[in-house]
Short mmCIF file of C-alpha atoms in Angstrom, two decimals:
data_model
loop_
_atom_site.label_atom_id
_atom_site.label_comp_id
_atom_site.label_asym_id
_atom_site.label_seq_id
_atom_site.Cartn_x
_atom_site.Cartn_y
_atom_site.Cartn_z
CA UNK Z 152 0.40 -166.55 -93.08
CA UNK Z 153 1.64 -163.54 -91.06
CA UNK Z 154 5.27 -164.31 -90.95
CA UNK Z 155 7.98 -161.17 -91.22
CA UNK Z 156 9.07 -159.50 -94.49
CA UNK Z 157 11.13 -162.05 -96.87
CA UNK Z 158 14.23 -161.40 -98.84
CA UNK Z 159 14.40 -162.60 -101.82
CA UNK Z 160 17.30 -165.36 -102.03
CA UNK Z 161 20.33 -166.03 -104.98
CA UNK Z 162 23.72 -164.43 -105.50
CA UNK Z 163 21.56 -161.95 -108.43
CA UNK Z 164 19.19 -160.64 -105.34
CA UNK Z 165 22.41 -160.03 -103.10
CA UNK Z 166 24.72 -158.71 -105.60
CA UNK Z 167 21.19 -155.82 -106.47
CA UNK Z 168 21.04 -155.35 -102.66
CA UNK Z 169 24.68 -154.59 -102.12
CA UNK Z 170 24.74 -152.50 -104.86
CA UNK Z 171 20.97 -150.20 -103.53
CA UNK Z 172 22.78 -150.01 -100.38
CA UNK Z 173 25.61 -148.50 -101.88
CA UNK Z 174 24.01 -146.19 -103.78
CA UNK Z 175 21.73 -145.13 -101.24
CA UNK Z 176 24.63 -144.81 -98.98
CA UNK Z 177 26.43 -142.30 -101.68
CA UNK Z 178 23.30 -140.27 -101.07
CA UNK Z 179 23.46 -139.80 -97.31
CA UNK Z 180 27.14 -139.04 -97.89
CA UNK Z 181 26.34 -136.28 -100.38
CA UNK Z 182 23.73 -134.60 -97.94
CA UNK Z 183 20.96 -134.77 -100.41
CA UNK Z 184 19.30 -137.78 -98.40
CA UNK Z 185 15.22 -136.62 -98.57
CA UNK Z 186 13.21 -137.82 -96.14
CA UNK Z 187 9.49 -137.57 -95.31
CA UNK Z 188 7.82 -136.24 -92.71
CA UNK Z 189 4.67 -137.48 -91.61
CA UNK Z 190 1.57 -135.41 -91.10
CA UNK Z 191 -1.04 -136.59 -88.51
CA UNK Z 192 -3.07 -133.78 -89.79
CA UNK Z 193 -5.39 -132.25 -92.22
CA UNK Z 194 -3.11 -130.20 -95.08
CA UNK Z 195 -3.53 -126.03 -94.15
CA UNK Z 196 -1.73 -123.32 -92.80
CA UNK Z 197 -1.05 -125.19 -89.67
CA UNK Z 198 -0.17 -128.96 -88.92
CA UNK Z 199 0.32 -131.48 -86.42
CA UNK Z 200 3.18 -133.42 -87.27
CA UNK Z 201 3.10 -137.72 -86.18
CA UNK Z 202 4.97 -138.07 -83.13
CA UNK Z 203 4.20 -134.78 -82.22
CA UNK Z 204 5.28 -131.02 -82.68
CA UNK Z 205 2.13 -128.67 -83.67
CA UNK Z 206 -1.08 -128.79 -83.06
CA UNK Z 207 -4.38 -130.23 -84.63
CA UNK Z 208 -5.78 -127.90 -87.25
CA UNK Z 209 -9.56 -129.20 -88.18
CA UNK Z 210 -11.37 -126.02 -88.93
CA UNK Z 211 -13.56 -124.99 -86.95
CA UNK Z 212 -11.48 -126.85 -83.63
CA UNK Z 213 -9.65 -124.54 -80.86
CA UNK Z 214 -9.73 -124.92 -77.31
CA UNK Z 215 -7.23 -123.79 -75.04
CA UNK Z 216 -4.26 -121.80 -76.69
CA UNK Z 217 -6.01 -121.45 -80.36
CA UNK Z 218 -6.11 -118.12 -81.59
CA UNK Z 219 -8.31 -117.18 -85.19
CA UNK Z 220 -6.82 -116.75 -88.34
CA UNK Z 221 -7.70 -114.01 -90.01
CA UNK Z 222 -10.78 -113.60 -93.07
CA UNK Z 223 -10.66 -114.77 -95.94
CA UNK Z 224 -12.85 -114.66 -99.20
CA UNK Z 225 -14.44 -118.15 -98.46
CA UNK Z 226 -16.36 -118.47 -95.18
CA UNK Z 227 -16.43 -121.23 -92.79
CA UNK Z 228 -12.66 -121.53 -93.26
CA UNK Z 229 -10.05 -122.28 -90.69
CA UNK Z 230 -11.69 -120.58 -87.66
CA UNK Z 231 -9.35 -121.24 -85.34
CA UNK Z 232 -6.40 -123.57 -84.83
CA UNK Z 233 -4.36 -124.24 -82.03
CA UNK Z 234 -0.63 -122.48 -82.84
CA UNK Z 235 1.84 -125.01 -83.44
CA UNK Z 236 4.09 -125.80 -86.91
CA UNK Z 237 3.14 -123.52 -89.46
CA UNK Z 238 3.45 -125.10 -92.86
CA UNK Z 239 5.64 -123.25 -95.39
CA UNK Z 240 6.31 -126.06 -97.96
CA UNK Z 241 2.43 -126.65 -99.37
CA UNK Z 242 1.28 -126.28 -102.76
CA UNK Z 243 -1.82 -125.25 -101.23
CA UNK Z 244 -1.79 -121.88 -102.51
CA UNK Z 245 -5.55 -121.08 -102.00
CA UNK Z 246 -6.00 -122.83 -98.80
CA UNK Z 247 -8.66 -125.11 -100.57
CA UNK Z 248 -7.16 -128.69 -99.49
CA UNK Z 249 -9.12 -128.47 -96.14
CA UNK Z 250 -11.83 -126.14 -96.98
CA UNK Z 251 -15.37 -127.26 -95.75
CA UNK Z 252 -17.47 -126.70 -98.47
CA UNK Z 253 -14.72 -128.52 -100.70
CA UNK Z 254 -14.86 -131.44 -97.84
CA UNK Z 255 -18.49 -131.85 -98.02
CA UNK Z 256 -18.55 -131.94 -101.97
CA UNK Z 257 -16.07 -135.06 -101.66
CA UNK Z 258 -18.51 -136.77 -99.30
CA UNK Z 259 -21.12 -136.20 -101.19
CA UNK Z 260 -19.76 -137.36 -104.61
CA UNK Z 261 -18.32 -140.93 -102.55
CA UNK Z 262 -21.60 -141.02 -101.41
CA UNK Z 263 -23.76 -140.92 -104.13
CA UNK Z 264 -20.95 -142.41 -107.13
CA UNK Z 265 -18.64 -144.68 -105.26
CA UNK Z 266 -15.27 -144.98 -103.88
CA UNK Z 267 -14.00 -145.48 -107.59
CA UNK Z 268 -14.83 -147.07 -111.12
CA UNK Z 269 -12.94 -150.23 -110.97
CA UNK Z 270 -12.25 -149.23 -114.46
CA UNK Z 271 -10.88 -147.14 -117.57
CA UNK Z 272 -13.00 -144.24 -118.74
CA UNK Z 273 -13.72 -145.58 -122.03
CA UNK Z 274 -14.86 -149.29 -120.68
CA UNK Z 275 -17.21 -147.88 -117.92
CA UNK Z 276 -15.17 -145.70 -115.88
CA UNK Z 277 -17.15 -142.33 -117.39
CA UNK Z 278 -19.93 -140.86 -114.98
CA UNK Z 279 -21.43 -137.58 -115.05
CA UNK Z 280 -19.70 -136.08 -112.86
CA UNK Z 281 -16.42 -136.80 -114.71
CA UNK Z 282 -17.64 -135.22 -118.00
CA UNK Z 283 -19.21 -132.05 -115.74
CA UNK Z 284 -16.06 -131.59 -114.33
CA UNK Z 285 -14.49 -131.40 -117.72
CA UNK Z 286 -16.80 -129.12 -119.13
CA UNK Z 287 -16.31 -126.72 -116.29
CA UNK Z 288 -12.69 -126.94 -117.03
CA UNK Z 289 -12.83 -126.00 -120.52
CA UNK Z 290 -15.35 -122.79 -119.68
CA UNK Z 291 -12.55 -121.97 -116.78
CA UNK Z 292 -9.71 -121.70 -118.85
CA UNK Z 293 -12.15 -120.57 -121.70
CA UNK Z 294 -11.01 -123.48 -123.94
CA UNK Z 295 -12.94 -125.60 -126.42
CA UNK Z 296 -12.93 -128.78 -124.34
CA UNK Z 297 -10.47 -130.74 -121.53
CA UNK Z 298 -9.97 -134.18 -120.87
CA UNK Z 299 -9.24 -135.25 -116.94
CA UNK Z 300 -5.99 -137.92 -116.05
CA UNK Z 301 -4.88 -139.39 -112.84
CA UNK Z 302 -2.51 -136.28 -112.35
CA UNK Z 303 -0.81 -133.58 -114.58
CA UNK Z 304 2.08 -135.87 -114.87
CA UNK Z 305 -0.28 -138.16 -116.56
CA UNK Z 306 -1.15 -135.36 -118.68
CA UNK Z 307 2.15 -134.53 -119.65
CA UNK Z 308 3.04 -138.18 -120.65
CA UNK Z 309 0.06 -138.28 -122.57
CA UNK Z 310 0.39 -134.92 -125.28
CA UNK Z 311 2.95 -135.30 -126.71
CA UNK Z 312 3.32 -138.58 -128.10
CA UNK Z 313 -0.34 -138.54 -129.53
CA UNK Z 314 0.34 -134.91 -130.85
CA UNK Z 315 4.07 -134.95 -132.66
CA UNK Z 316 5.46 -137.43 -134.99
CA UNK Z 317 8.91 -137.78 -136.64
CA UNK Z 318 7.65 -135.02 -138.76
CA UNK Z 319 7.32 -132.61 -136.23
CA UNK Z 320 9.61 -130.53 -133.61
CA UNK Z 321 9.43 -129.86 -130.20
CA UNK Z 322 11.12 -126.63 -128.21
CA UNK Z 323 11.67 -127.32 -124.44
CA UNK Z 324 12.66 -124.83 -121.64
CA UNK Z 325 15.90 -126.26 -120.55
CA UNK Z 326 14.43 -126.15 -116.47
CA UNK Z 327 10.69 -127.48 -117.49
CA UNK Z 328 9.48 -129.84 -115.23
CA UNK Z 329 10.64 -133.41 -115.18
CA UNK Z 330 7.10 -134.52 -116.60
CA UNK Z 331 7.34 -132.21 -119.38
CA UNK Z 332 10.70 -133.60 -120.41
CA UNK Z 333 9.52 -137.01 -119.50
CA UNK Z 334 6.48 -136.58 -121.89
CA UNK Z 335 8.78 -135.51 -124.68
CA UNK Z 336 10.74 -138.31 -124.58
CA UNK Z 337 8.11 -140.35 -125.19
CA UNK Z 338 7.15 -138.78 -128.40
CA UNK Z 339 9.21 -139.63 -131.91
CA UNK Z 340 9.64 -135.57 -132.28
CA UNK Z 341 12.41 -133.26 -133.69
CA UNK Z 342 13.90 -132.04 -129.97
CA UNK Z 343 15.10 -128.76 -129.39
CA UNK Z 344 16.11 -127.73 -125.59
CA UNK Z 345 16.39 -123.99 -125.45
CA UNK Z 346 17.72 -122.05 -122.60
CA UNK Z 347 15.68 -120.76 -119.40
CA UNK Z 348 13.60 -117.94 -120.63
CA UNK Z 349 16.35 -116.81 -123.62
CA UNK Z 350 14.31 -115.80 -126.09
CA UNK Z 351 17.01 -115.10 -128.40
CA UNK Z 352 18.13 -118.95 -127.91
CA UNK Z 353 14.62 -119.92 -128.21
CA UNK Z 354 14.65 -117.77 -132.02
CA UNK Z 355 17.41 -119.38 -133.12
CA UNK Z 356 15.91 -122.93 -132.18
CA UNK Z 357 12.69 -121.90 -134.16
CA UNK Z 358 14.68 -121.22 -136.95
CA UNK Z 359 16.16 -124.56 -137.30
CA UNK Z 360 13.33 -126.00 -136.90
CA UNK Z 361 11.54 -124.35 -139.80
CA UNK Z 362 12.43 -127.69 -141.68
CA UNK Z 363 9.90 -129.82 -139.87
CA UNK Z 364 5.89 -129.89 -140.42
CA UNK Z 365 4.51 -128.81 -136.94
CA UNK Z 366 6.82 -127.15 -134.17
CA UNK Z 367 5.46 -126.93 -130.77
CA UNK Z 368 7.33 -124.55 -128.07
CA UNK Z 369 6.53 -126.19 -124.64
CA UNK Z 370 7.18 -124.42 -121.03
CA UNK Z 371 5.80 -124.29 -117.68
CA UNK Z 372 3.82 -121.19 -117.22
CA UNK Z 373 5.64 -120.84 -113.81
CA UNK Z 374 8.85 -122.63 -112.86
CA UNK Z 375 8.02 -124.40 -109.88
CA UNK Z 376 11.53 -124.44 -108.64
CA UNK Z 377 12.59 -120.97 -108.96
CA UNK Z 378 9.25 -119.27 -108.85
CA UNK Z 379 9.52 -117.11 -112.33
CA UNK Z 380 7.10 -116.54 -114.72
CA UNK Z 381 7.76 -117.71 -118.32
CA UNK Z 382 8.17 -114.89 -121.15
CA UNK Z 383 4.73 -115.30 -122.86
CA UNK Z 384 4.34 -112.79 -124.75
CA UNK Z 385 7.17 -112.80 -126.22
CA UNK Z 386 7.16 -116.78 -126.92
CA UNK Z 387 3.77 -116.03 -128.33
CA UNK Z 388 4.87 -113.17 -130.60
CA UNK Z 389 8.27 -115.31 -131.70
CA UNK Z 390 5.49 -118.79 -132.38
CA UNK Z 391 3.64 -116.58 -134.61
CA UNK Z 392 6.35 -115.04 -136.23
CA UNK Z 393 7.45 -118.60 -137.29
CA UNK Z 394 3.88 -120.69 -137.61
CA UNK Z 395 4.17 -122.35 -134.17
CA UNK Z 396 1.65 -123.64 -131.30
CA UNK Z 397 2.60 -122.98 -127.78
CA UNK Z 398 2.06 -125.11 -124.97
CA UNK Z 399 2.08 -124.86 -121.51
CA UNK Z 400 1.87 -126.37 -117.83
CA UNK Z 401 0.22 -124.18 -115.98
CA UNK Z 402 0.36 -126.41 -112.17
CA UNK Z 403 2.20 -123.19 -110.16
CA UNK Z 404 -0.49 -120.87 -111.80
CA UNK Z 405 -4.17 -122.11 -112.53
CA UNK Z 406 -6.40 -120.82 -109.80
CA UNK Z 407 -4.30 -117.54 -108.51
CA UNK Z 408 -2.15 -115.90 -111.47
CA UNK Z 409 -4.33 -113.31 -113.13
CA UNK Z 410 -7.09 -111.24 -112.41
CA UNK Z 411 -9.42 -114.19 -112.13
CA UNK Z 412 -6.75 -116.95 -111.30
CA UNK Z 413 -7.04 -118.19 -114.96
CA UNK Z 414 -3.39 -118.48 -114.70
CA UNK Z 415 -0.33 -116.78 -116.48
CA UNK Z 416 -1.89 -116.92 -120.13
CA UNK Z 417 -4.20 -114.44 -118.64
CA UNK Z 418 -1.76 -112.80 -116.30
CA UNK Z 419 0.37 -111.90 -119.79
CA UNK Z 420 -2.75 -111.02 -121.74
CA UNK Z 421 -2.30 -114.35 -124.18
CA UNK Z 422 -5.51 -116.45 -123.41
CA UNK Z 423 -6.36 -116.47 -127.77
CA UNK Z 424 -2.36 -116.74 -128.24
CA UNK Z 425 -1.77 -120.24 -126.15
CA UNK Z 426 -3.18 -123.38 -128.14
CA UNK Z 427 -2.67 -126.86 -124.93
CA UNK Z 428 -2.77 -126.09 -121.56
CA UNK Z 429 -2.21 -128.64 -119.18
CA UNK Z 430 -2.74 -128.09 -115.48
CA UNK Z 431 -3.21 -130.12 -112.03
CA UNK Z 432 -5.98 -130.50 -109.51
CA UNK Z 433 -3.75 -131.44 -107.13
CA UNK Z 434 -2.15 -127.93 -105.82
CA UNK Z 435 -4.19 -124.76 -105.63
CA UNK Z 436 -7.68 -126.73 -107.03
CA UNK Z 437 -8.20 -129.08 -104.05
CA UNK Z 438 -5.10 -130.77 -103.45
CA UNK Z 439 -5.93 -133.86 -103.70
CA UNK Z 440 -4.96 -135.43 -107.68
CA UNK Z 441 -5.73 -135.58 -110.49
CA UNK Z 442 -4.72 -133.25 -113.71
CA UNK Z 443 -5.96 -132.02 -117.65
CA UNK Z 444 -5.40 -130.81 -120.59
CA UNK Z 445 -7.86 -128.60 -122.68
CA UNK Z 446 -7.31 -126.76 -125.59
CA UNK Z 447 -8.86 -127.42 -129.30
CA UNK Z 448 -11.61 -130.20 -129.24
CA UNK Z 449 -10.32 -132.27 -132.29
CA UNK Z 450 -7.13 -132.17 -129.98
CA UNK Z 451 -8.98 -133.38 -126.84
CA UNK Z 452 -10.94 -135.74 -129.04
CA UNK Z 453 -7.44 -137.37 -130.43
CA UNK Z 454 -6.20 -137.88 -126.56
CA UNK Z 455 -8.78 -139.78 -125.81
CA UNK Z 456 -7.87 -142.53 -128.81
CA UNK Z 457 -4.36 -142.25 -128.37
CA UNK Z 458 -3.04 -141.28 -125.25
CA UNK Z 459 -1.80 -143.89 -123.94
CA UNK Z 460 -1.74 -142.81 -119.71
CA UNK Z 461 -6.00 -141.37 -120.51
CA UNK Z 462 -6.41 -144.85 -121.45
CA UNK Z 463 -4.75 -147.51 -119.52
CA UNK Z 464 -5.20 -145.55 -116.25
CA UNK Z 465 -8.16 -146.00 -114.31
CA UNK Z 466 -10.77 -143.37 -114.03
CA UNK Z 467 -10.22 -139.70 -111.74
CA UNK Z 468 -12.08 -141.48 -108.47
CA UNK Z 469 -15.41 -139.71 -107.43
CA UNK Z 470 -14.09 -137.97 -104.12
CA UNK Z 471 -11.42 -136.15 -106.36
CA UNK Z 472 -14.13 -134.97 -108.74
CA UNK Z 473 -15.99 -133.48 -106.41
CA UNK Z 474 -13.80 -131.79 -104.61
CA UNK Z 475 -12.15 -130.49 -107.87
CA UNK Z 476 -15.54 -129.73 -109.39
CA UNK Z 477 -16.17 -127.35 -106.01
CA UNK Z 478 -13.01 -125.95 -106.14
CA UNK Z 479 -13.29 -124.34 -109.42
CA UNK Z 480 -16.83 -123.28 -108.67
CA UNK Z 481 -16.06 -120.93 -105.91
CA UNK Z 482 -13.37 -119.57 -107.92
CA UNK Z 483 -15.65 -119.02 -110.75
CA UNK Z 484 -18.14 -117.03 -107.90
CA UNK Z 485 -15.31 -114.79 -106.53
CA UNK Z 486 -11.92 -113.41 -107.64
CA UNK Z 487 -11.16 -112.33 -104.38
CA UNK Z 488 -8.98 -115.39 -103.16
CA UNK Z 489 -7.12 -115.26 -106.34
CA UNK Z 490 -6.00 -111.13 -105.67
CA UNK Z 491 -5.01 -111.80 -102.64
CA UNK Z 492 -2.06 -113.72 -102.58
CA UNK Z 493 -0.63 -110.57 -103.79
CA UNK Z 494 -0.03 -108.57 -100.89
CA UNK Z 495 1.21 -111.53 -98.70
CA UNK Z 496 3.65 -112.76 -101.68
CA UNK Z 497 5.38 -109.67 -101.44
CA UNK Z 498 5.53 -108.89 -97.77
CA UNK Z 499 7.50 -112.22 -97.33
CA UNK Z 500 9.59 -111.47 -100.26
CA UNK Z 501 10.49 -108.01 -99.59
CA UNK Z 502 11.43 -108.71 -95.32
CA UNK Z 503 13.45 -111.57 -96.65
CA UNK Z 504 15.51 -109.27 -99.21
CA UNK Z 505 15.69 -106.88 -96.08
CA UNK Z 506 16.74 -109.42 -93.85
CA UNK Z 507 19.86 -109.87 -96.38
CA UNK Z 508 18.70 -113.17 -98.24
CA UNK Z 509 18.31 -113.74 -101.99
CA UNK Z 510 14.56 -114.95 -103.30
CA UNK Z 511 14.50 -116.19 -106.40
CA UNK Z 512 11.76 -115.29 -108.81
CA UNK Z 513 9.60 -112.53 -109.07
CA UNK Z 514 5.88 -112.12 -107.71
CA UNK Z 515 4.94 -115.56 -107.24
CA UNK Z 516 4.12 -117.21 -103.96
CA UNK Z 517 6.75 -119.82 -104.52
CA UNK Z 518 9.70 -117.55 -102.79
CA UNK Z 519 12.88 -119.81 -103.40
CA UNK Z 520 15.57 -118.50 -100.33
CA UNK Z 521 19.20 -119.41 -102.33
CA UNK Z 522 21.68 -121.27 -100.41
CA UNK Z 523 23.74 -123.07 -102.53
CA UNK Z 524 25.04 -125.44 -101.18
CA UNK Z 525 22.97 -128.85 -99.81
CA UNK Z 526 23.75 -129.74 -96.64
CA UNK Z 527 23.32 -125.78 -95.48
CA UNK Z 528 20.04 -126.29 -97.09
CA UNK Z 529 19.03 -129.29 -94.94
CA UNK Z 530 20.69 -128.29 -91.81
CA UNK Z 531 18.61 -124.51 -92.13
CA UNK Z 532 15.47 -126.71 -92.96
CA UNK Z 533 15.93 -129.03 -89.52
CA UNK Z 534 16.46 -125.77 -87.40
CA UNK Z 535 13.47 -123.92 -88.88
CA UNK Z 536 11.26 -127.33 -87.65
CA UNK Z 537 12.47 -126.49 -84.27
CA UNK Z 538 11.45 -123.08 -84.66
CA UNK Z 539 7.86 -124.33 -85.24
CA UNK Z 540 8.27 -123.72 -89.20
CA UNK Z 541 7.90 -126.56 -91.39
CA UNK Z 542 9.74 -125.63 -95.07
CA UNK Z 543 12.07 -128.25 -96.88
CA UNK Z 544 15.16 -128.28 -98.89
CA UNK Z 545 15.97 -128.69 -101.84
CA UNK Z 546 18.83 -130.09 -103.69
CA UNK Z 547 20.12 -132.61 -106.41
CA UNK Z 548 18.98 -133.99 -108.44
CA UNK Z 549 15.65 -131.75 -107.74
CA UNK Z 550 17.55 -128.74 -108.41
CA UNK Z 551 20.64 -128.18 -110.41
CA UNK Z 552 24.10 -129.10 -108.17
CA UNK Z 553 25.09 -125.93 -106.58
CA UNK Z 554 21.97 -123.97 -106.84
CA UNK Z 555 20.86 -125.83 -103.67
CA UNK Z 556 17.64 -123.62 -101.88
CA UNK Z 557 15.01 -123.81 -99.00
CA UNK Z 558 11.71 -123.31 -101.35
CA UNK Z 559 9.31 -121.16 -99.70
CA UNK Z 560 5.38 -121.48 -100.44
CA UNK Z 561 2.98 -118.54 -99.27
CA UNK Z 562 -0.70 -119.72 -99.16
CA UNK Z 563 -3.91 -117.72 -99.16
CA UNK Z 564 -4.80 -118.50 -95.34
CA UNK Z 565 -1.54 -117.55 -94.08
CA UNK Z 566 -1.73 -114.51 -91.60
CA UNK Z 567 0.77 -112.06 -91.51
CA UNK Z 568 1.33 -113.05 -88.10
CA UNK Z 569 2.71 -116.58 -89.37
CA UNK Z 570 4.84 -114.70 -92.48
CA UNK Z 571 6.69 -112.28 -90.08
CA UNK Z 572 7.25 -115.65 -87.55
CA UNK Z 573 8.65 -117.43 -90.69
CA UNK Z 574 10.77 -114.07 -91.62
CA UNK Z 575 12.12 -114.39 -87.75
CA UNK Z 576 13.07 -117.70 -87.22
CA UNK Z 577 14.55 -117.38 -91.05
CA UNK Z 578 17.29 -114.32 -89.79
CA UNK Z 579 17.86 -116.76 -86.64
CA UNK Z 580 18.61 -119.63 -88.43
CA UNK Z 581 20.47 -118.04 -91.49
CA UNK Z 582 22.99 -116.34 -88.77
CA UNK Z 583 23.24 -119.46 -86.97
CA UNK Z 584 24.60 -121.32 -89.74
CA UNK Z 585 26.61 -118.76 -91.87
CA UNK Z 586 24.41 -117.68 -94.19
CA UNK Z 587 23.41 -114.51 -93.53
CA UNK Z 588 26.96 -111.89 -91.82
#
């Protein structure tokens, strides 16, 4: 039929909608309500936003009003876009998500293998191109092998459980990402939470954990939410000291921190130090899903017995593959995207600090402005969208209560033209509403 939507009926199904109501209610009323705004565009620099507000931004389209963007390392790459909303809030750090060569590998892979596998990888989910992809992984991150899942968070569900037993210990960064804590409480592990980047705290943790078979210090490479850069050398020097692996996510990092965008192991100079990586295709690779890990090969070989999301998930589909597998290719040609989010990193961050506001973190395109307090966060955020610049705000329970913040995300194809804009409507807003004298 095509009737309307149907309730469910009973006292239990009224009492659970009274109750969601409620609750959801108690979030408007706190000022953390998140809601979604819809793009009627491709992902990039620019957008067109559904209902209006911005304009299109297919590369390669202009017309009246567009204006070119400047070069960049890749060719045939956002050659001109009509101005309109410039996106701030991306984790499209390399521009990638709407490159053309990057398109055109994703056609070509749903053309010749499929829209998808109808399948797990190890009942016939498992083409070439998955296993290719993998390899190229593994020689990226110059590992011994990787294994692909439907996203990092996949990934990070998957480790530890098939790694650790009740024999073992884990070490957490108190602010890791919600999949790495998720993933750890899935495993039967020894767990030790250690405070943000204290490496003192983090000795001390090691040292009670001596009494267990296998300890395992885990930590984002870079904190997503307040754009710093884990300790690594000094977490690798402190897991040696006391016979320990070291883990890390590396989704904020792999494809533009280091020299060759290898991420922060080779940023710190610890590529031979760091034993698991696990790392997205869905940010700076592509942007469109999909995640790994790679590390030792008898490792990679146990995930894919025992990991449970690898598994039961259906296969990476074909489209992603390809545009991953590109991706990484013309990263592996040129380091020239990867060295220059440098210079436009910094020129936001240091007009900001000028302008009077505090950025948290320290050299990473994720440039966290600190607010404090929520609804300043989402009123700031509103304004900016007026002002043609699309960021976000963020806010419990994303962030810690109190530490509320309008996150910040500088991508490869922005022009300096669109970072000063953002800098501008920034001082506006911020005196507008208080925060800035």
């Amino acid at each position: 039929g095509t009737g309307g939507p149907r309730a469910a009926s009973g006292a239990a199904a009224a009492q659970l909608r009274q109750r969601l109501e409620s609750e959801l209610e108690d979030i408007r009323g706190a000022g953390t309500w998140k809601s979604e705004r819809v793009i009627a565009s491709r992902q990039g620099p620019h957008l067109r936003l559904a209902g209006g507000g911005g304009g299109a931004c297919e590369a390669g389209g202009g017309g009246e009003g567009s204006r070119s963007l400047p070069q960049v390392p890749f060719p045939c790459f956002y050659l001109s876009v009509p101005a309109g909303i410039i996106n701030f809030c991306a984790n499209n750090y390399l521009g990638l998500s709407s490159h053309p060569e990057v398109i055109r590998a994703a056609v070509e892979a749903l053309e010749k293998f499929g829209a998808g596998l109808s399948s797990v990888r190890f009942i016939c989910g498992t083409q070439s191109i998955h296993k290719d992809l993998e390899e190229k992984i593994a020689r990226f991150h110059q590992r011994e092998d990787a294994i692909l899942y439907a996203s990092c968070f996949d990934a990070n569900a998957g480790i530890f459980e098939a790694l650790l037993t009740p024999e073992d210990a884990v070490l957490s960064d108190e602010l890791n990402h919600a999949s790495i804590i998720d993933g750890i409480r899935l495993c039967k592990a020894n767990k030790y939470r250690y405070k943000h980047m204290d490496m003192h705290d983090l000795e001390t943790k090691l040292q009670e954990a001596q009494k267990h078979r296998l300890r395992l210090v885990a930590t984002d490479g870079a904190f997503s939410m307040d754009g710093d850069i884990a300790p690594l050398r000094e977490i690798c020097q402190l897991a040696q000291k006391y016979d320990a692996l070291v883990f890390i996510d590396e989704c904020h990092a792999t494809g533009f921190l280091g020299p060759n965008g290898r991420g922060t192991d080779e940023l710190l100079g610890v590529m031979d130090k760091v034993t698991i990586i696990n790392s997205t295709l869905g940010k700076a690779l592509g942007g469109a899903a999909g995640g790994y890990t790679t590390g030792p090969k008898p490792l990679i070989d146990l995930l894919r017995q025992r990991s449970r999301p690898y598994l039961f998930s259906n296969s990476l589909p074909p489209a992603v593959v390809g545009c991953a597998s590109k991706a990484l290719d013309l990263l592996m040609e040129s380091n020239a995207i990867a060295q220059s989010m440098a210079a436009k990193t910094q020129r936001f961050r240091s007009k900001m600090t000028a302008a009077g506001f505090t950025i948290s973190g320290k050299d990473h395109p994720i440039c966290p402005v600190m607010l404090g307090d929520a609804r300043l966060a989402s009123v700031m955020a509103e304004d900016m969208l007026k002002r043609g610049i699309y960021v976000i705000g963020f806010s419990y329970p994303v962030v810690p209560k109190g530490k509320a913040r309008i996150r910040v995300q500088i991508s490869a194809v922005h022009s300096d033209e669109d970072i000063d804009r953002c800098v501008e409507a920034f001082t506006e807003v911020g005196r507008k509403h208080g925060a800035l004298p």
